[in-house]
Short mmCIF file of N, CA and C (backbone and C1' of nucleotides) in Angstrom, two decimals:
data_model
loop_
_atom_site.label_atom_id
_atom_site.label_comp_id
_atom_site.label_asym_id
_atom_site.label_seq_id
_atom_site.Cartn_x
_atom_site.Cartn_y
_atom_site.Cartn_z
N MET A 1 16.00 2.70 5.93
CA MET A 1 14.64 2.20 6.14
C MET A 1 13.70 3.36 6.43
N LYS A 2 12.55 3.27 5.87
CA LYS A 2 11.58 4.32 6.05
C LYS A 2 10.96 4.31 7.44
N ASN A 3 10.46 5.45 7.80
CA ASN A 3 9.86 5.56 9.12
C ASN A 3 8.38 5.22 9.09
N TYR A 4 7.72 5.46 7.96
CA TYR A 4 6.27 5.23 7.84
C TYR A 4 5.49 5.99 8.89
N GLY A 5 6.01 7.14 9.27
CA GLY A 5 5.31 7.91 10.28
C GLY A 5 5.37 7.21 11.61
N ASN A 6 4.78 7.80 12.60
CA ASN A 6 4.79 7.15 13.90
C ASN A 6 3.47 6.42 14.12
N TYR A 7 3.47 5.15 13.74
CA TYR A 7 2.26 4.34 13.92
C TYR A 7 2.32 3.51 15.18
N ASP A 8 3.37 3.71 15.98
CA ASP A 8 3.49 2.92 17.20
C ASP A 8 2.29 3.12 18.11
N ILE A 9 1.77 4.35 18.13
CA ILE A 9 0.61 4.62 18.98
C ILE A 9 -0.55 3.75 18.54
N ILE A 10 -0.77 3.71 17.22
CA ILE A 10 -1.87 2.92 16.70
C ILE A 10 -1.66 1.44 17.03
N TYR A 11 -0.46 0.94 16.79
CA TYR A 11 -0.20 -0.47 17.06
C TYR A 11 -0.40 -0.80 18.54
N THR A 12 0.02 0.10 19.40
CA THR A 12 -0.14 -0.13 20.83
C THR A 12 -1.61 -0.24 21.20
N ILE A 13 -2.42 0.63 20.61
CA ILE A 13 -3.85 0.59 20.92
C ILE A 13 -4.47 -0.68 20.38
N VAL A 14 -4.09 -1.07 19.15
CA VAL A 14 -4.64 -2.30 18.57
C VAL A 14 -4.31 -3.50 19.45
N MET A 15 -3.09 -3.51 20.00
CA MET A 15 -2.70 -4.64 20.84
C MET A 15 -3.46 -4.69 22.15
N SER A 16 -4.16 -3.61 22.48
CA SER A 16 -4.92 -3.62 23.73
C SER A 16 -6.37 -4.03 23.51
N ILE A 17 -6.75 -4.33 22.25
CA ILE A 17 -8.10 -4.84 22.01
C ILE A 17 -8.19 -6.24 22.60
N PRO A 18 -9.17 -6.50 23.44
CA PRO A 18 -9.27 -7.81 24.09
C PRO A 18 -9.64 -8.91 23.08
N VAL A 19 -9.31 -10.13 23.43
CA VAL A 19 -9.71 -11.28 22.63
C VAL A 19 -11.23 -11.31 22.50
N GLY A 20 -11.71 -11.57 21.30
CA GLY A 20 -13.15 -11.66 21.09
C GLY A 20 -13.82 -10.31 20.89
N LYS A 21 -13.02 -9.25 20.85
CA LYS A 21 -13.59 -7.92 20.59
C LYS A 21 -12.96 -7.34 19.33
N VAL A 22 -13.60 -6.33 18.75
CA VAL A 22 -13.08 -5.67 17.55
C VAL A 22 -13.13 -4.15 17.75
N ALA A 23 -12.40 -3.44 16.90
CA ALA A 23 -12.46 -1.98 16.89
C ALA A 23 -12.53 -1.53 15.44
N THR A 24 -13.08 -0.34 15.22
CA THR A 24 -13.16 0.18 13.86
C THR A 24 -11.97 1.11 13.59
N TYR A 25 -11.71 1.34 12.30
CA TYR A 25 -10.61 2.21 11.91
C TYR A 25 -10.82 3.61 12.49
N GLY A 26 -12.02 4.11 12.38
CA GLY A 26 -12.29 5.44 12.88
C GLY A 26 -12.15 5.53 14.39
N GLN A 27 -12.58 4.49 15.06
CA GLN A 27 -12.45 4.46 16.52
C GLN A 27 -10.99 4.52 16.93
N LEU A 28 -10.16 3.74 16.25
CA LEU A 28 -8.73 3.73 16.57
C LEU A 28 -8.09 5.07 16.27
N ALA A 29 -8.54 5.70 15.18
CA ALA A 29 -8.00 7.03 14.86
C ALA A 29 -8.32 8.00 15.98
N ASP A 30 -9.55 7.95 16.47
CA ASP A 30 -9.93 8.83 17.57
C ASP A 30 -9.07 8.56 18.80
N LEU A 31 -8.93 7.28 19.14
CA LEU A 31 -8.17 6.92 20.34
C LEU A 31 -6.71 7.32 20.22
N ALA A 32 -6.20 7.34 18.98
CA ALA A 32 -4.79 7.69 18.77
C ALA A 32 -4.59 9.20 18.69
N GLY A 33 -5.69 9.94 18.85
CA GLY A 33 -5.58 11.39 18.75
C GLY A 33 -5.51 11.88 17.32
N LEU A 34 -6.06 11.10 16.39
CA LEU A 34 -6.06 11.47 14.98
C LEU A 34 -7.49 11.42 14.43
N PRO A 35 -8.39 12.24 14.97
CA PRO A 35 -9.79 12.19 14.55
C PRO A 35 -9.94 12.48 13.06
N GLY A 36 -10.77 11.70 12.39
CA GLY A 36 -11.01 11.91 10.97
C GLY A 36 -9.96 11.30 10.07
N ARG A 37 -9.03 10.60 10.64
CA ARG A 37 -7.96 10.03 9.82
C ARG A 37 -7.99 8.50 9.83
N ALA A 38 -9.16 7.96 9.63
CA ALA A 38 -9.29 6.50 9.63
C ALA A 38 -8.41 5.86 8.55
N ARG A 39 -8.23 6.57 7.44
CA ARG A 39 -7.42 6.00 6.36
C ARG A 39 -6.00 5.75 6.80
N GLN A 40 -5.50 6.58 7.70
CA GLN A 40 -4.13 6.38 8.18
C GLN A 40 -4.04 5.11 9.01
N VAL A 41 -5.11 4.81 9.73
CA VAL A 41 -5.12 3.56 10.49
C VAL A 41 -5.09 2.38 9.51
N GLY A 42 -5.86 2.49 8.45
CA GLY A 42 -5.85 1.44 7.44
C GLY A 42 -4.46 1.27 6.84
N TYR A 43 -3.80 2.37 6.61
CA TYR A 43 -2.45 2.28 6.05
C TYR A 43 -1.50 1.62 7.05
N ALA A 44 -1.65 1.98 8.31
CA ALA A 44 -0.79 1.39 9.35
C ALA A 44 -0.96 -0.12 9.38
N MET A 45 -2.18 -0.60 9.17
CA MET A 45 -2.41 -2.05 9.15
C MET A 45 -1.79 -2.66 7.89
N ARG A 46 -1.89 -1.95 6.80
CA ARG A 46 -1.41 -2.48 5.53
C ARG A 46 0.08 -2.74 5.53
N VAL A 47 0.83 -1.88 6.20
CA VAL A 47 2.29 -1.99 6.17
C VAL A 47 2.83 -2.89 7.28
N LEU A 48 1.95 -3.50 8.04
CA LEU A 48 2.41 -4.40 9.08
C LEU A 48 3.09 -5.61 8.45
N PRO A 49 4.25 -5.99 8.94
CA PRO A 49 4.89 -7.22 8.44
C PRO A 49 4.12 -8.45 8.92
N ASP A 50 4.23 -9.52 8.15
CA ASP A 50 3.48 -10.73 8.48
C ASP A 50 3.85 -11.29 9.85
N GLU A 51 5.10 -11.08 10.24
CA GLU A 51 5.55 -11.67 11.50
C GLU A 51 5.16 -10.82 12.71
N SER A 52 4.43 -9.74 12.43
CA SER A 52 4.03 -8.87 13.53
C SER A 52 3.04 -9.57 14.46
N THR A 53 3.12 -9.22 15.73
CA THR A 53 2.20 -9.80 16.71
C THR A 53 0.97 -8.92 16.91
N VAL A 54 0.89 -7.83 16.15
CA VAL A 54 -0.26 -6.93 16.28
C VAL A 54 -1.51 -7.62 15.73
N PRO A 55 -2.57 -7.70 16.52
CA PRO A 55 -3.81 -8.37 16.08
C PRO A 55 -4.60 -7.52 15.10
N TRP A 56 -4.09 -7.35 13.90
CA TRP A 56 -4.70 -6.53 12.87
C TRP A 56 -6.10 -7.02 12.50
N TYR A 57 -6.31 -8.31 12.69
CA TYR A 57 -7.60 -8.89 12.27
C TYR A 57 -8.75 -8.46 13.17
N ARG A 58 -8.45 -7.81 14.30
CA ARG A 58 -9.53 -7.31 15.16
C ARG A 58 -9.97 -5.92 14.75
N VAL A 59 -9.50 -5.46 13.61
CA VAL A 59 -9.88 -4.14 13.11
C VAL A 59 -10.79 -4.30 11.90
N VAL A 60 -12.00 -3.76 12.00
CA VAL A 60 -12.99 -3.85 10.92
C VAL A 60 -13.51 -2.46 10.60
N ASN A 61 -14.30 -2.36 9.54
CA ASN A 61 -14.81 -1.03 9.18
C ASN A 61 -16.07 -0.69 9.95
N SER A 62 -16.59 0.50 9.70
CA SER A 62 -17.66 1.04 10.53
C SER A 62 -18.98 0.29 10.35
N LYS A 63 -19.05 -0.58 9.33
CA LYS A 63 -20.26 -1.36 9.12
C LYS A 63 -20.16 -2.77 9.70
N GLY A 64 -19.04 -3.07 10.30
CA GLY A 64 -18.84 -4.40 10.85
C GLY A 64 -18.43 -5.40 9.80
N GLU A 65 -17.89 -4.89 8.69
CA GLU A 65 -17.43 -5.77 7.62
C GLU A 65 -15.91 -5.80 7.60
N ILE A 66 -15.38 -6.81 6.91
CA ILE A 66 -13.94 -6.90 6.73
C ILE A 66 -13.57 -6.11 5.47
N SER A 67 -12.70 -5.13 5.64
CA SER A 67 -12.31 -4.29 4.50
C SER A 67 -11.29 -5.01 3.64
N ARG A 68 -11.41 -4.82 2.35
CA ARG A 68 -10.56 -5.50 1.38
C ARG A 68 -9.33 -4.69 1.01
N ARG A 69 -8.21 -5.34 0.93
CA ARG A 69 -7.02 -4.70 0.38
C ARG A 69 -7.19 -4.62 -1.11
N GLN A 70 -6.40 -3.76 -1.70
CA GLN A 70 -6.44 -3.65 -3.16
C GLN A 70 -5.97 -4.96 -3.78
N GLY A 71 -6.74 -5.45 -4.73
CA GLY A 71 -6.33 -6.63 -5.48
C GLY A 71 -6.15 -7.88 -4.67
N SER A 72 -6.75 -7.92 -3.49
CA SER A 72 -6.57 -9.10 -2.67
C SER A 72 -7.45 -10.23 -3.17
N SER A 73 -6.97 -11.43 -3.00
CA SER A 73 -7.84 -12.56 -3.25
C SER A 73 -8.78 -12.67 -2.07
N SER A 74 -9.75 -13.55 -2.18
CA SER A 74 -10.70 -13.68 -1.07
C SER A 74 -10.06 -14.41 0.11
N GLU A 75 -8.83 -14.89 -0.10
CA GLU A 75 -8.20 -15.68 0.97
C GLU A 75 -7.88 -14.86 2.21
N SER A 76 -7.28 -13.67 2.00
CA SER A 76 -6.90 -12.88 3.16
C SER A 76 -8.13 -12.47 3.94
N GLU A 77 -9.21 -12.25 3.21
CA GLU A 77 -10.45 -11.88 3.86
C GLU A 77 -10.98 -13.04 4.71
N LEU A 78 -10.89 -14.24 4.11
CA LEU A 78 -11.35 -15.42 4.84
C LEU A 78 -10.45 -15.70 6.04
N GLU A 79 -9.16 -15.42 5.87
CA GLU A 79 -8.25 -15.64 6.99
C GLU A 79 -8.64 -14.77 8.18
N GLN A 80 -8.95 -13.50 7.90
CA GLN A 80 -9.34 -12.60 8.97
C GLN A 80 -10.61 -13.09 9.65
N ARG A 81 -11.56 -13.52 8.83
CA ARG A 81 -12.81 -14.02 9.40
C ARG A 81 -12.58 -15.26 10.26
N ARG A 82 -11.70 -16.12 9.76
CA ARG A 82 -11.43 -17.36 10.49
C ARG A 82 -10.77 -17.06 11.84
N LEU A 83 -9.84 -16.12 11.84
CA LEU A 83 -9.17 -15.75 13.09
C LEU A 83 -10.17 -15.19 14.10
N LEU A 84 -11.09 -14.36 13.62
CA LEU A 84 -12.09 -13.79 14.52
C LEU A 84 -13.04 -14.87 15.04
N GLU A 85 -13.45 -15.76 14.14
CA GLU A 85 -14.36 -16.81 14.57
C GLU A 85 -13.71 -17.73 15.60
N SER A 86 -12.38 -17.90 15.47
CA SER A 86 -11.68 -18.73 16.45
C SER A 86 -11.68 -18.10 17.83
N GLU A 87 -12.00 -16.80 17.88
CA GLU A 87 -12.08 -16.11 19.17
C GLU A 87 -13.53 -15.93 19.62
N GLY A 88 -14.43 -16.52 18.87
CA GLY A 88 -15.83 -16.48 19.28
C GLY A 88 -16.67 -15.44 18.60
N VAL A 89 -16.09 -14.69 17.67
CA VAL A 89 -16.87 -13.68 16.95
C VAL A 89 -17.67 -14.37 15.85
N ARG A 90 -18.96 -14.11 15.84
CA ARG A 90 -19.83 -14.77 14.86
C ARG A 90 -20.28 -13.78 13.79
N PHE A 91 -20.29 -14.25 12.55
CA PHE A 91 -20.70 -13.42 11.42
C PHE A 91 -22.10 -13.82 10.98
N ASN A 92 -22.85 -12.84 10.50
CA ASN A 92 -24.19 -13.14 10.03
C ASN A 92 -24.16 -13.57 8.57
N GLU A 93 -25.32 -13.74 7.99
CA GLU A 93 -25.41 -14.25 6.62
C GLU A 93 -24.92 -13.25 5.59
N GLN A 94 -24.69 -12.02 6.02
CA GLN A 94 -24.17 -11.01 5.09
C GLN A 94 -22.70 -10.76 5.31
N ASN A 95 -22.00 -11.72 5.95
CA ASN A 95 -20.56 -11.59 6.23
C ASN A 95 -20.26 -10.37 7.07
N LYS A 96 -21.20 -10.04 7.94
CA LYS A 96 -20.98 -8.91 8.84
C LYS A 96 -21.06 -9.41 10.28
N LEU A 97 -20.40 -8.68 11.16
CA LEU A 97 -20.50 -8.97 12.58
C LEU A 97 -21.27 -7.83 13.24
N SER A 98 -21.78 -8.08 14.43
CA SER A 98 -22.54 -7.08 15.15
C SER A 98 -21.61 -6.20 15.97
N LEU A 99 -21.47 -4.95 15.56
CA LEU A 99 -20.62 -4.04 16.33
C LEU A 99 -21.20 -3.83 17.72
N ARG A 100 -22.54 -3.85 17.77
CA ARG A 100 -23.18 -3.63 19.07
C ARG A 100 -22.73 -4.72 20.05
N GLU A 101 -22.48 -5.90 19.50
CA GLU A 101 -22.10 -7.01 20.36
C GLU A 101 -20.60 -7.11 20.60
N TYR A 102 -19.81 -6.79 19.58
CA TYR A 102 -18.39 -7.10 19.66
C TYR A 102 -17.46 -5.90 19.73
N GLN A 103 -17.98 -4.68 19.51
CA GLN A 103 -17.05 -3.55 19.50
C GLN A 103 -16.47 -3.29 20.88
N TRP A 104 -15.17 -3.14 20.89
CA TRP A 104 -14.43 -2.85 22.12
C TRP A 104 -14.80 -1.45 22.60
N LYS A 105 -15.13 -1.37 23.90
CA LYS A 105 -15.43 -0.07 24.49
C LYS A 105 -14.44 0.19 25.61
N PRO A 106 -13.39 0.91 25.29
CA PRO A 106 -12.30 1.16 26.25
C PRO A 106 -12.79 1.95 27.46
P DG B 1 7.54 22.78 -2.06
"O5'" DG B 1 6.80 22.31 -3.39
"C5'" DG B 1 7.28 22.88 -4.60
"C4'" DG B 1 6.50 22.30 -5.75
"C3'" DG B 1 5.04 22.01 -5.41
"O3'" DG B 1 4.26 22.28 -6.56
"C1'" DG B 1 6.08 20.00 -6.07
P DC B 2 2.76 22.75 -6.28
"O5'" DC B 2 2.01 21.85 -7.35
"C5'" DC B 2 2.73 21.36 -8.48
"C4'" DC B 2 2.12 20.05 -8.95
"C3'" DC B 2 0.69 19.82 -8.47
"O3'" DC B 2 -0.05 19.22 -9.50
"C1'" DC B 2 2.02 18.01 -7.84
P DA B 3 -1.69 19.35 -9.47
"O5'" DA B 3 -2.11 17.90 -10.01
"C5'" DA B 3 -1.34 17.26 -11.01
"C4'" DA B 3 -1.52 15.76 -10.91
"C3'" DA B 3 -2.95 15.32 -10.57
"O3'" DA B 3 -3.25 14.15 -11.30
"C1'" DA B 3 -1.47 14.50 -8.93
P DG B 4 -4.76 13.56 -11.28
"O5'" DG B 4 -4.52 12.12 -10.65
"C5'" DG B 4 -3.52 11.27 -11.19
"C4'" DG B 4 -3.30 10.08 -10.29
"C3'" DG B 4 -4.60 9.41 -9.81
"O3'" DG B 4 -4.49 8.02 -10.02
"C1'" DG B 4 -3.20 9.92 -7.96
P DT B 5 -5.71 7.05 -9.66
"O5'" DT B 5 -5.29 6.49 -8.22
"C5'" DT B 5 -4.04 5.85 -8.08
"C4'" DT B 5 -3.86 5.41 -6.64
"C3'" DT B 5 -5.09 4.72 -6.03
"O3'" DT B 5 -4.69 3.45 -5.55
"C1'" DT B 5 -4.21 6.38 -4.57
P DG B 6 -5.78 2.31 -5.38
"O5'" DG B 6 -6.03 2.36 -3.81
"C5'" DG B 6 -4.97 2.03 -2.93
"C4'" DG B 6 -5.38 2.41 -1.52
"C3'" DG B 6 -6.77 1.92 -1.12
"O3'" DG B 6 -6.71 1.21 0.10
"C1'" DG B 6 -6.52 4.22 -0.66
P DA B 7 -6.86 -0.39 -0.16
"O5'" DA B 7 -7.79 -0.81 1.03
"C5'" DA B 7 -7.10 -1.47 2.07
"C4'" DA B 7 -8.01 -1.63 3.21
"C3'" DA B 7 -8.10 -0.39 4.10
"O3'" DA B 7 -9.41 -0.25 4.60
"C1'" DA B 7 -7.29 -2.22 5.33
P DC B 8 -10.49 0.68 3.98
"O5'" DC B 8 -10.20 2.01 4.80
"C5'" DC B 8 -9.93 2.02 6.20
"C4'" DC B 8 -10.73 3.13 6.86
"C3'" DC B 8 -12.22 2.83 7.06
"O3'" DC B 8 -12.62 3.19 8.39
"C1'" DC B 8 -11.97 4.85 5.89
P DT B 9 -14.15 2.95 8.86
"O5'" DT B 9 -14.81 4.36 8.59
"C5'" DT B 9 -14.24 5.51 9.18
"C4'" DT B 9 -15.19 6.68 9.04
"C3'" DT B 9 -16.68 6.34 9.23
"O3'" DT B 9 -17.28 7.40 9.94
"C1'" DT B 9 -16.37 7.35 7.15
P DA B 10 -18.60 7.16 10.79
"O5'" DA B 10 -19.43 8.51 10.60
"C5'" DA B 10 -18.74 9.73 10.45
"C4'" DA B 10 -19.57 10.68 9.59
"C3'" DA B 10 -21.07 10.52 9.79
"O3'" DA B 10 -21.65 11.83 9.83
"C1'" DA B 10 -20.53 10.20 7.51
P DG B 11 -23.23 11.99 10.00
"O5'" DG B 11 -23.73 12.52 8.59
"C5'" DG B 11 -23.04 13.57 7.93
"C4'" DG B 11 -23.42 13.60 6.47
"C3'" DG B 11 -24.92 13.56 6.18
"O3'" DG B 11 -25.35 14.82 5.68
"C1'" DG B 11 -23.66 12.15 4.70
P DT B 12 -26.95 15.04 5.50
"O5'" DT B 12 -27.21 14.71 3.95
"C5'" DT B 12 -26.31 15.20 2.97
"C4'" DT B 12 -26.62 14.56 1.63
"C3'" DT B 12 -28.12 14.44 1.30
"O3'" DT B 12 -28.36 15.01 0.02
"C1'" DT B 12 -27.02 12.37 0.96
P DA B 13 -29.91 15.22 -0.46
"O5'" DA B 13 -30.12 14.03 -1.49
"C5'" DA B 13 -29.16 13.79 -2.50
"C4'" DA B 13 -29.56 12.56 -3.29
"C3'" DA B 13 -31.06 12.37 -3.47
"O3'" DA B 13 -31.33 11.98 -4.81
"C1'" DA B 13 -30.13 10.43 -2.56
P DA C 1 -28.04 -3.56 4.90
"O5'" DA C 1 -28.88 -3.41 3.57
"C5'" DA C 1 -29.24 -4.57 2.89
"C4'" DA C 1 -29.62 -4.20 1.50
"C3'" DA C 1 -28.59 -3.37 0.76
"O3'" DA C 1 -27.69 -4.20 0.05
"C1'" DA C 1 -30.70 -2.34 0.62
P DT C 2 -26.20 -3.80 -0.26
"O5'" DT C 2 -26.24 -2.89 -1.56
"C5'" DT C 2 -27.04 -3.24 -2.68
"C4'" DT C 2 -27.14 -2.02 -3.59
"C3'" DT C 2 -25.76 -1.46 -3.98
"O3'" DT C 2 -25.72 -1.18 -5.37
"C1'" DT C 2 -27.09 0.24 -3.01
P DA C 3 -24.31 -0.65 -6.01
"O5'" DA C 3 -24.49 0.93 -5.95
"C5'" DA C 3 -25.51 1.56 -6.69
"C4'" DA C 3 -25.18 3.03 -6.89
"C3'" DA C 3 -23.69 3.31 -7.11
"O3'" DA C 3 -23.55 4.38 -8.03
"C1'" DA C 3 -24.40 4.37 -5.13
P DC C 4 -22.13 4.68 -8.73
"O5'" DC C 4 -21.88 6.18 -8.31
"C5'" DC C 4 -22.97 7.11 -8.34
"C4'" DC C 4 -22.76 8.21 -7.32
"C3'" DC C 4 -21.34 8.77 -7.29
"O3'" DC C 4 -21.35 10.12 -7.74
"C1'" DC C 4 -22.22 8.45 -5.10
P DT C 5 -19.97 11.00 -7.79
"O5'" DT C 5 -19.96 11.70 -6.36
"C5'" DT C 5 -21.14 12.36 -5.92
"C4'" DT C 5 -20.82 13.17 -4.68
"C3'" DT C 5 -19.40 13.72 -4.65
"O3'" DT C 5 -19.42 15.14 -4.48
"C1'" DT C 5 -19.86 12.51 -2.64
P DA C 6 -18.05 15.94 -4.67
"O5'" DA C 6 -17.73 16.36 -3.16
"C5'" DA C 6 -18.79 16.74 -2.29
"C4'" DA C 6 -18.29 16.80 -0.85
"C3'" DA C 6 -16.92 17.44 -0.69
"O3'" DA C 6 -16.90 18.20 0.52
"C1'" DA C 6 -16.82 15.22 0.10
P DG C 7 -15.66 19.16 0.79
"O5'" DG C 7 -14.84 18.39 1.93
"C5'" DG C 7 -15.46 18.11 3.17
"C4'" DG C 7 -14.62 17.13 3.95
"C3'" DG C 7 -13.12 17.47 4.02
"O3'" DG C 7 -12.74 17.66 5.37
"C1'" DG C 7 -13.46 15.18 3.54
P DC C 8 -11.22 18.20 5.66
"O5'" DC C 8 -10.38 16.85 5.88
"C5'" DC C 8 -10.75 15.95 6.91
"C4'" DC C 8 -9.95 14.69 6.77
"C3'" DC C 8 -8.48 14.91 6.46
"O3'" DC C 8 -7.75 15.02 7.68
"C1'" DC C 8 -9.40 13.13 5.15
P DC C 9 -6.58 16.06 7.70
"O5'" DC C 9 -5.36 15.24 7.10
"C5'" DC C 9 -4.96 14.03 7.72
"C4'" DC C 9 -4.01 13.27 6.81
"C3'" DC C 9 -2.83 14.10 6.30
"O3'" DC C 9 -1.68 13.28 6.30
"C1'" DC C 9 -3.89 13.09 4.53
P DA C 10 -0.38 13.74 6.96
"O5'" DA C 10 0.54 12.44 6.80
"C5'" DA C 10 0.18 11.26 7.50
"C4'" DA C 10 0.56 10.03 6.70
"C3'" DA C 10 1.98 10.02 6.18
"O3'" DA C 10 2.47 8.68 6.25
"C1'" DA C 10 0.47 9.95 4.35
P DC C 11 3.97 8.38 5.95
"O5'" DC C 11 3.89 7.83 4.46
"C5'" DC C 11 3.12 6.66 4.21
"C4'" DC C 11 2.92 6.48 2.71
"C3'" DC C 11 4.21 6.48 1.90
"O3'" DC C 11 4.36 5.23 1.27
"C1'" DC C 11 2.49 7.74 0.86
P DT C 12 5.74 4.85 0.55
"O5'" DT C 12 5.44 5.02 -1.00
"C5'" DT C 12 4.24 4.51 -1.55
"C4'" DT C 12 4.05 5.06 -2.97
"C3'" DT C 12 5.34 5.15 -3.78
"O3'" DT C 12 5.21 4.36 -4.95
"C1'" DT C 12 4.04 7.13 -3.96
P DG C 13 6.53 3.93 -5.79
"O5'" DG C 13 6.38 4.82 -7.10
"C5'" DG C 13 5.22 4.72 -7.90
"C4'" DG C 13 5.14 5.86 -8.89
"C3'" DG C 13 6.42 6.08 -9.70
"O3'" DG C 13 6.07 6.44 -11.03
"C1'" DG C 13 5.89 8.06 -8.57
#
DNA sequence: GCAGTGACTAGTA
DNA sequence: ATACTAGCCACTG
């Protein structure tokens, strides 16, 4: 089995995001001691197994939008939005959320 | 080993 | 508001 690098640090930080809050890929990279490596955070989320308890859906991009996987249907995107809305996060008419309002500030 | 890819981002136009 | 760029670097074939 592959190691996929050591993403445990990233997963640990993601699991500490409070309910109803979000974090950006770049923010998580900084917190994990990997400044400028937001793409690695994205990869860490991509390889998460479905049965994982890591709240991947609380991770959004720097514009407050939900980032799309390659070739994804709109369903996974809607699922993420639905999970966030179930925690009280509200999206505007442009399918964006307010980082000023919801971004986690550790 | 090398080139292409990408749940990213800050900058520029 | 959109579009393109450079920088980023683990992973893949």
